[in-house]
Short mmCIF file of C-alpha atoms in Angstrom, two decimals:
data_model
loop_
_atom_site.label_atom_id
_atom_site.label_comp_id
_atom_site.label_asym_id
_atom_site.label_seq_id
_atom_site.Cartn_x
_atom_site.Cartn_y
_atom_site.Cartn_z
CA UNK A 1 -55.64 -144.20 -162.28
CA UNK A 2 -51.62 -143.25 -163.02
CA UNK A 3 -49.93 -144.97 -164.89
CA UNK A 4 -47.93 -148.00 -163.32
CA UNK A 5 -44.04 -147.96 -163.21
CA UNK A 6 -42.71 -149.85 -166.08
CA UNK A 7 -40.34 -152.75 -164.25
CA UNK A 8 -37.14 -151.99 -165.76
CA UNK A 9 -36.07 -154.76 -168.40
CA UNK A 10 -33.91 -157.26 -167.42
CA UNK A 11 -31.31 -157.99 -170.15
CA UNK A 12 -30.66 -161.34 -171.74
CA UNK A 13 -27.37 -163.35 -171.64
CA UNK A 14 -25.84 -162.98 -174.55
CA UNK A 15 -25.69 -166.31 -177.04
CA UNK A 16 -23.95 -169.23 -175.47
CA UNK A 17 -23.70 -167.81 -171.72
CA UNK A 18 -25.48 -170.52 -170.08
CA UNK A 19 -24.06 -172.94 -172.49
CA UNK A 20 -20.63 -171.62 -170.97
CA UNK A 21 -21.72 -171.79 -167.59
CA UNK A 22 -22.88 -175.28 -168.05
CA UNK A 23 -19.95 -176.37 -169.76
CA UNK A 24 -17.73 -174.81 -166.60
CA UNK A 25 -19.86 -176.95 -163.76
CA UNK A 26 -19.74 -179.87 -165.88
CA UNK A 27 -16.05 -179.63 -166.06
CA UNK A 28 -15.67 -178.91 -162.31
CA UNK A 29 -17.81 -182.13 -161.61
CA UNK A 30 -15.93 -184.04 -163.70
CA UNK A 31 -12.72 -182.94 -162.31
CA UNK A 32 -14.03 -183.47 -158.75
CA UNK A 33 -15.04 -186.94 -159.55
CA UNK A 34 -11.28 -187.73 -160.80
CA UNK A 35 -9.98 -186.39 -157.90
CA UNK A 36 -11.76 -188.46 -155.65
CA UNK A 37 -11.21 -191.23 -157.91
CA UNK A 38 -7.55 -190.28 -157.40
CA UNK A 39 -7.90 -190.21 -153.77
CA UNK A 40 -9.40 -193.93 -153.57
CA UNK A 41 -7.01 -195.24 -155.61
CA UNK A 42 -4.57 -193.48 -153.28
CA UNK A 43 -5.65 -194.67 -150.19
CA UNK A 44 -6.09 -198.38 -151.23
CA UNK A 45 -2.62 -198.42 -152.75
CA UNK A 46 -1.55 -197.43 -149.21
CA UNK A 47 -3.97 -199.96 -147.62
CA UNK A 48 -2.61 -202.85 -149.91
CA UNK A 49 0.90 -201.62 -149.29
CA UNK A 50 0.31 -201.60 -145.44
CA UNK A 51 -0.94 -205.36 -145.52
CA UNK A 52 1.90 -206.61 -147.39
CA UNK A 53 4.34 -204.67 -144.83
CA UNK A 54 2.46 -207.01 -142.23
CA UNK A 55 2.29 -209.75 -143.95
CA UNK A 56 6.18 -210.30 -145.19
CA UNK A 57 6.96 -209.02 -140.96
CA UNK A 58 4.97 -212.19 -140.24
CA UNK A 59 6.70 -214.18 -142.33
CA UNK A 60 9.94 -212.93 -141.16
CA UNK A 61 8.68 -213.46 -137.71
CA UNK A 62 7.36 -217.02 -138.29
CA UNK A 63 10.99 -218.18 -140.15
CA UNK A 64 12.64 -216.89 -137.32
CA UNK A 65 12.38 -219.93 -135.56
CA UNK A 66 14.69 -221.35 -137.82
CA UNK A 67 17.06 -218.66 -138.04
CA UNK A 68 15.96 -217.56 -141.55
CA UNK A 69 14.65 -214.43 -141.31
CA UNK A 70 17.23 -212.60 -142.61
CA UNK A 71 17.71 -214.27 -145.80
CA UNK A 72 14.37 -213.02 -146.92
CA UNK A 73 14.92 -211.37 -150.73
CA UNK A 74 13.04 -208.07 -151.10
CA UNK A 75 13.51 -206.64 -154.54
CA UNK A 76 13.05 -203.30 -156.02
CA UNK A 77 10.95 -204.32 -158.41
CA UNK A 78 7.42 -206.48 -158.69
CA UNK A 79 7.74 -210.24 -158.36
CA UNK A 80 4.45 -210.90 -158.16
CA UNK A 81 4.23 -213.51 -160.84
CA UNK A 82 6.03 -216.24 -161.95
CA UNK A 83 7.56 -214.71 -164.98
CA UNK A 84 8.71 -211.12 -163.00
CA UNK A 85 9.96 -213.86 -159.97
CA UNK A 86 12.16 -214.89 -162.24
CA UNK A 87 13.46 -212.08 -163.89
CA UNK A 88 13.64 -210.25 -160.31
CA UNK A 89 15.98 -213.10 -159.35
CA UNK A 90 17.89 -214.23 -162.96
CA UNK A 91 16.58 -217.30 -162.80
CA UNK A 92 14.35 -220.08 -164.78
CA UNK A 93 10.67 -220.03 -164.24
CA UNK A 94 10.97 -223.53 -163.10
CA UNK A 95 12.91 -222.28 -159.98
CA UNK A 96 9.64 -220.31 -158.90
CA UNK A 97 7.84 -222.17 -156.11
CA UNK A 98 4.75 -220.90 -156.79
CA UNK A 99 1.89 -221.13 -154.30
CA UNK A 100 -1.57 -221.50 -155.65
CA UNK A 101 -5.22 -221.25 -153.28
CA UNK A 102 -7.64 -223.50 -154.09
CA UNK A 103 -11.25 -223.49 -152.59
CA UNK A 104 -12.57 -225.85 -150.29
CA UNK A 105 -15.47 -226.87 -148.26
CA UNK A 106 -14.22 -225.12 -144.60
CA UNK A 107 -11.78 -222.78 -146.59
CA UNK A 108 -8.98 -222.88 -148.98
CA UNK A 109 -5.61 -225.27 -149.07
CA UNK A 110 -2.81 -224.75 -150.58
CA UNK A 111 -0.53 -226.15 -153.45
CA UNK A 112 3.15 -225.05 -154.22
CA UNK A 113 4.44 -226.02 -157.81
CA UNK A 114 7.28 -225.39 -160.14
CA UNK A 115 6.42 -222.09 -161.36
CA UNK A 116 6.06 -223.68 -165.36
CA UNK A 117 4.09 -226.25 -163.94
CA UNK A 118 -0.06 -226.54 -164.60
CA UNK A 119 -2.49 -227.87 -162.80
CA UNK A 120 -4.04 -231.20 -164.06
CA UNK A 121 -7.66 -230.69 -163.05
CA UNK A 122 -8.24 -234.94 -163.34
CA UNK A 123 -5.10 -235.45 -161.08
CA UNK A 124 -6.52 -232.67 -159.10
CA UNK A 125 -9.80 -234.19 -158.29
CA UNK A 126 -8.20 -237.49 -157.95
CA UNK A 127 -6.07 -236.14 -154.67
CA UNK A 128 -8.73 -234.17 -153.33
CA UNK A 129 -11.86 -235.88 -153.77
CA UNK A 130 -12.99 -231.76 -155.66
CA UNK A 131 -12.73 -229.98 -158.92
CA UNK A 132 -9.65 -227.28 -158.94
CA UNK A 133 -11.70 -223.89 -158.22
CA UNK A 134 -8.72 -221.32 -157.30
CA UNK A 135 -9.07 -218.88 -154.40
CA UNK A 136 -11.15 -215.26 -155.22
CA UNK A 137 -8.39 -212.66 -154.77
CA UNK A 138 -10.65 -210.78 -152.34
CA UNK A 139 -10.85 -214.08 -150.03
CA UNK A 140 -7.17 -214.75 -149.92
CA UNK A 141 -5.97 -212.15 -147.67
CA UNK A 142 -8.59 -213.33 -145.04
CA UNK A 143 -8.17 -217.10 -145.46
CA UNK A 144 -4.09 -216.62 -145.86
CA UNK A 145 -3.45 -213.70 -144.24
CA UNK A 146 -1.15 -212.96 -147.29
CA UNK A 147 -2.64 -210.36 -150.44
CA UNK A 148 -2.50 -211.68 -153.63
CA UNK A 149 0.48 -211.59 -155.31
CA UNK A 150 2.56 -212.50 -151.92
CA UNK A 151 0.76 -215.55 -150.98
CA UNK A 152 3.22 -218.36 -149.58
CA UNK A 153 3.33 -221.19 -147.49
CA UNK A 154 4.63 -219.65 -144.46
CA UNK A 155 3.11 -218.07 -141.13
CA UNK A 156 -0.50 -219.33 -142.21
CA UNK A 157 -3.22 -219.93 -140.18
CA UNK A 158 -3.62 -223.65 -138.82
CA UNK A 159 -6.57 -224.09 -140.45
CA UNK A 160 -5.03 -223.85 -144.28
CA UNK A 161 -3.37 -227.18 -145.33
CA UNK A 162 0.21 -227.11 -147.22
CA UNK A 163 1.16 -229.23 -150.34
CA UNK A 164 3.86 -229.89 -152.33
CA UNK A 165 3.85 -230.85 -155.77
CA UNK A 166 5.86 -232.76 -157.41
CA UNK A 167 7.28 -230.92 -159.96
CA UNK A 168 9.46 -228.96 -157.51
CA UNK A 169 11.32 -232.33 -157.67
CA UNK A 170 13.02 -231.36 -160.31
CA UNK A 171 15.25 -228.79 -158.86
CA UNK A 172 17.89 -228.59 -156.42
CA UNK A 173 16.57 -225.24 -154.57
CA UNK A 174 13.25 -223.25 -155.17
CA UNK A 175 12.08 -219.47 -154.65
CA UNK A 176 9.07 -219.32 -152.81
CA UNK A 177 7.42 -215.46 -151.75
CA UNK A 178 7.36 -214.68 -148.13
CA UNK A 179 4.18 -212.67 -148.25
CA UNK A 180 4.55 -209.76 -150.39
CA UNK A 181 4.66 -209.13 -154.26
CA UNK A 182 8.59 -208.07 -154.18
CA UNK A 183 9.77 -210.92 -151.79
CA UNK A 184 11.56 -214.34 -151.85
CA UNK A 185 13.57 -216.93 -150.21
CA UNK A 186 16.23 -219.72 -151.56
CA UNK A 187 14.86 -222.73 -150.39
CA UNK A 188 15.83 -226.52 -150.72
CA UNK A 189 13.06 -228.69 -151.45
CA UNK A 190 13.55 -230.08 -148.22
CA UNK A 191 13.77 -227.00 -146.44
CA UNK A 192 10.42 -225.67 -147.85
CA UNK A 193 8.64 -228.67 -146.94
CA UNK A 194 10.08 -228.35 -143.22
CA UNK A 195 9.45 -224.48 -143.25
CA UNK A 196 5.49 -224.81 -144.58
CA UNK A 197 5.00 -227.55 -142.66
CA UNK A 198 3.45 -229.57 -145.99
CA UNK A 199 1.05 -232.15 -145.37
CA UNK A 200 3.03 -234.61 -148.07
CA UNK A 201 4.43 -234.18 -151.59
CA UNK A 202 1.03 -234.98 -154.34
CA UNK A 203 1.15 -235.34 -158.17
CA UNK A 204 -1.42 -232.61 -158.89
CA UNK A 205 0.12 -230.67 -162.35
CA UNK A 206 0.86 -231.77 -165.90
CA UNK A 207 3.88 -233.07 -167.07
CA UNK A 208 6.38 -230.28 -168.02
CA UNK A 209 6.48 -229.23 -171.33
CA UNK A 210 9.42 -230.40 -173.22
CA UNK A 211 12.22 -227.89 -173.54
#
């Protein structure tokens, strides 16, 4: 018999070539994975920015009815706790109305307090007949129809009780947010409890710490 045709030889990457190549795909993955991480973070920055939108329009909406929807304070900059409240509008921390969510059996009430007031869990219980457990972030949108960080005491469902506390008491006008995280109105104490429609003033936080 002939001789068979030698198959030519294939040659071999040189040192490191598939190394490289691995290297390369590993990169692109990566890179593909930030970008899509990129892109989620995108869109719920948008999503979160779109519910506030609604949410301080329905609180503008809902203090219409007392002619107070212009006087609604949006500010170029966060206000989304206490401490950037008051910085946001040059004031004490004490002049934040700040409006906590508490759990309960059929939902979630609501508390507004000076903003350097803290909750007394024993007074707490007391009021309430329950311990203090505060809201999950991801539940207060759909119990309050406001996000985190904008959560007030206005244009809420029926459903979610208003309270006062008492430590407001001790100034002449308050800040409260209207529903998103740069937002505020000057209040009287009076005022806000006509405007959230509070269920009655309660002694629910510790005495204020001595200046």
């Amino acid at each position: 018999m002939g001789n068979r045709a030698e198959r030519p030889r294939q040659e071999e990457a040189p040192d490191g070539f598939w190394q490289g190549r691995r290297m390369k795909t590993g990169t692109a993955f990566h890179n593909f994975l930030v970008l899509c991480g990129k892109i989620k973070r995108d869109k719920e920055v948008k999503r979160k920015r779109e519910e506030m939108t609604m949410s301080i329009q329905a609180v503008k909406e809902y203090l219409a009815q007392w002619g107070r929807e212009n006087d609604v304070l949006e500010f170029p900059v966060s206000s989304a706790t206490v401490e950037l409240a008051a910085q946001a509008l040059h004031t004490s921390p004490a002049q934040i109305a700040k409006t906590l969510s508490f759990v309960q059996e059929d939902g979630c009430l609501l508390v507004v307090a000076a903003g350097d007031a803290r909750i007394d869990n024993a007074k707490f219980k007391a009021a309430f007949g329950m311990k203090a457990k505060m809201l999950p972030p991801d539940r207060a949108l759909e119990l309050t129809g406001h996000a985190v960080g904008g959560v007030c005491p206005f244009a809420l469902p029926e459903s979610v009780p208003v309270y006062l506390d008492r430590s407001l008491l001790s100034q002449e006008v308050v800040y409260p947010a209207c529903g998103s995280s740069n937002s505020a109105i000057r209040l009287t104490t009076e005022e806000l409890a006509l405007y959230s429609r509070s269920r009655g003033w309660v002694d629910v936080c510790k005495p204020a710490p001595a200046v």
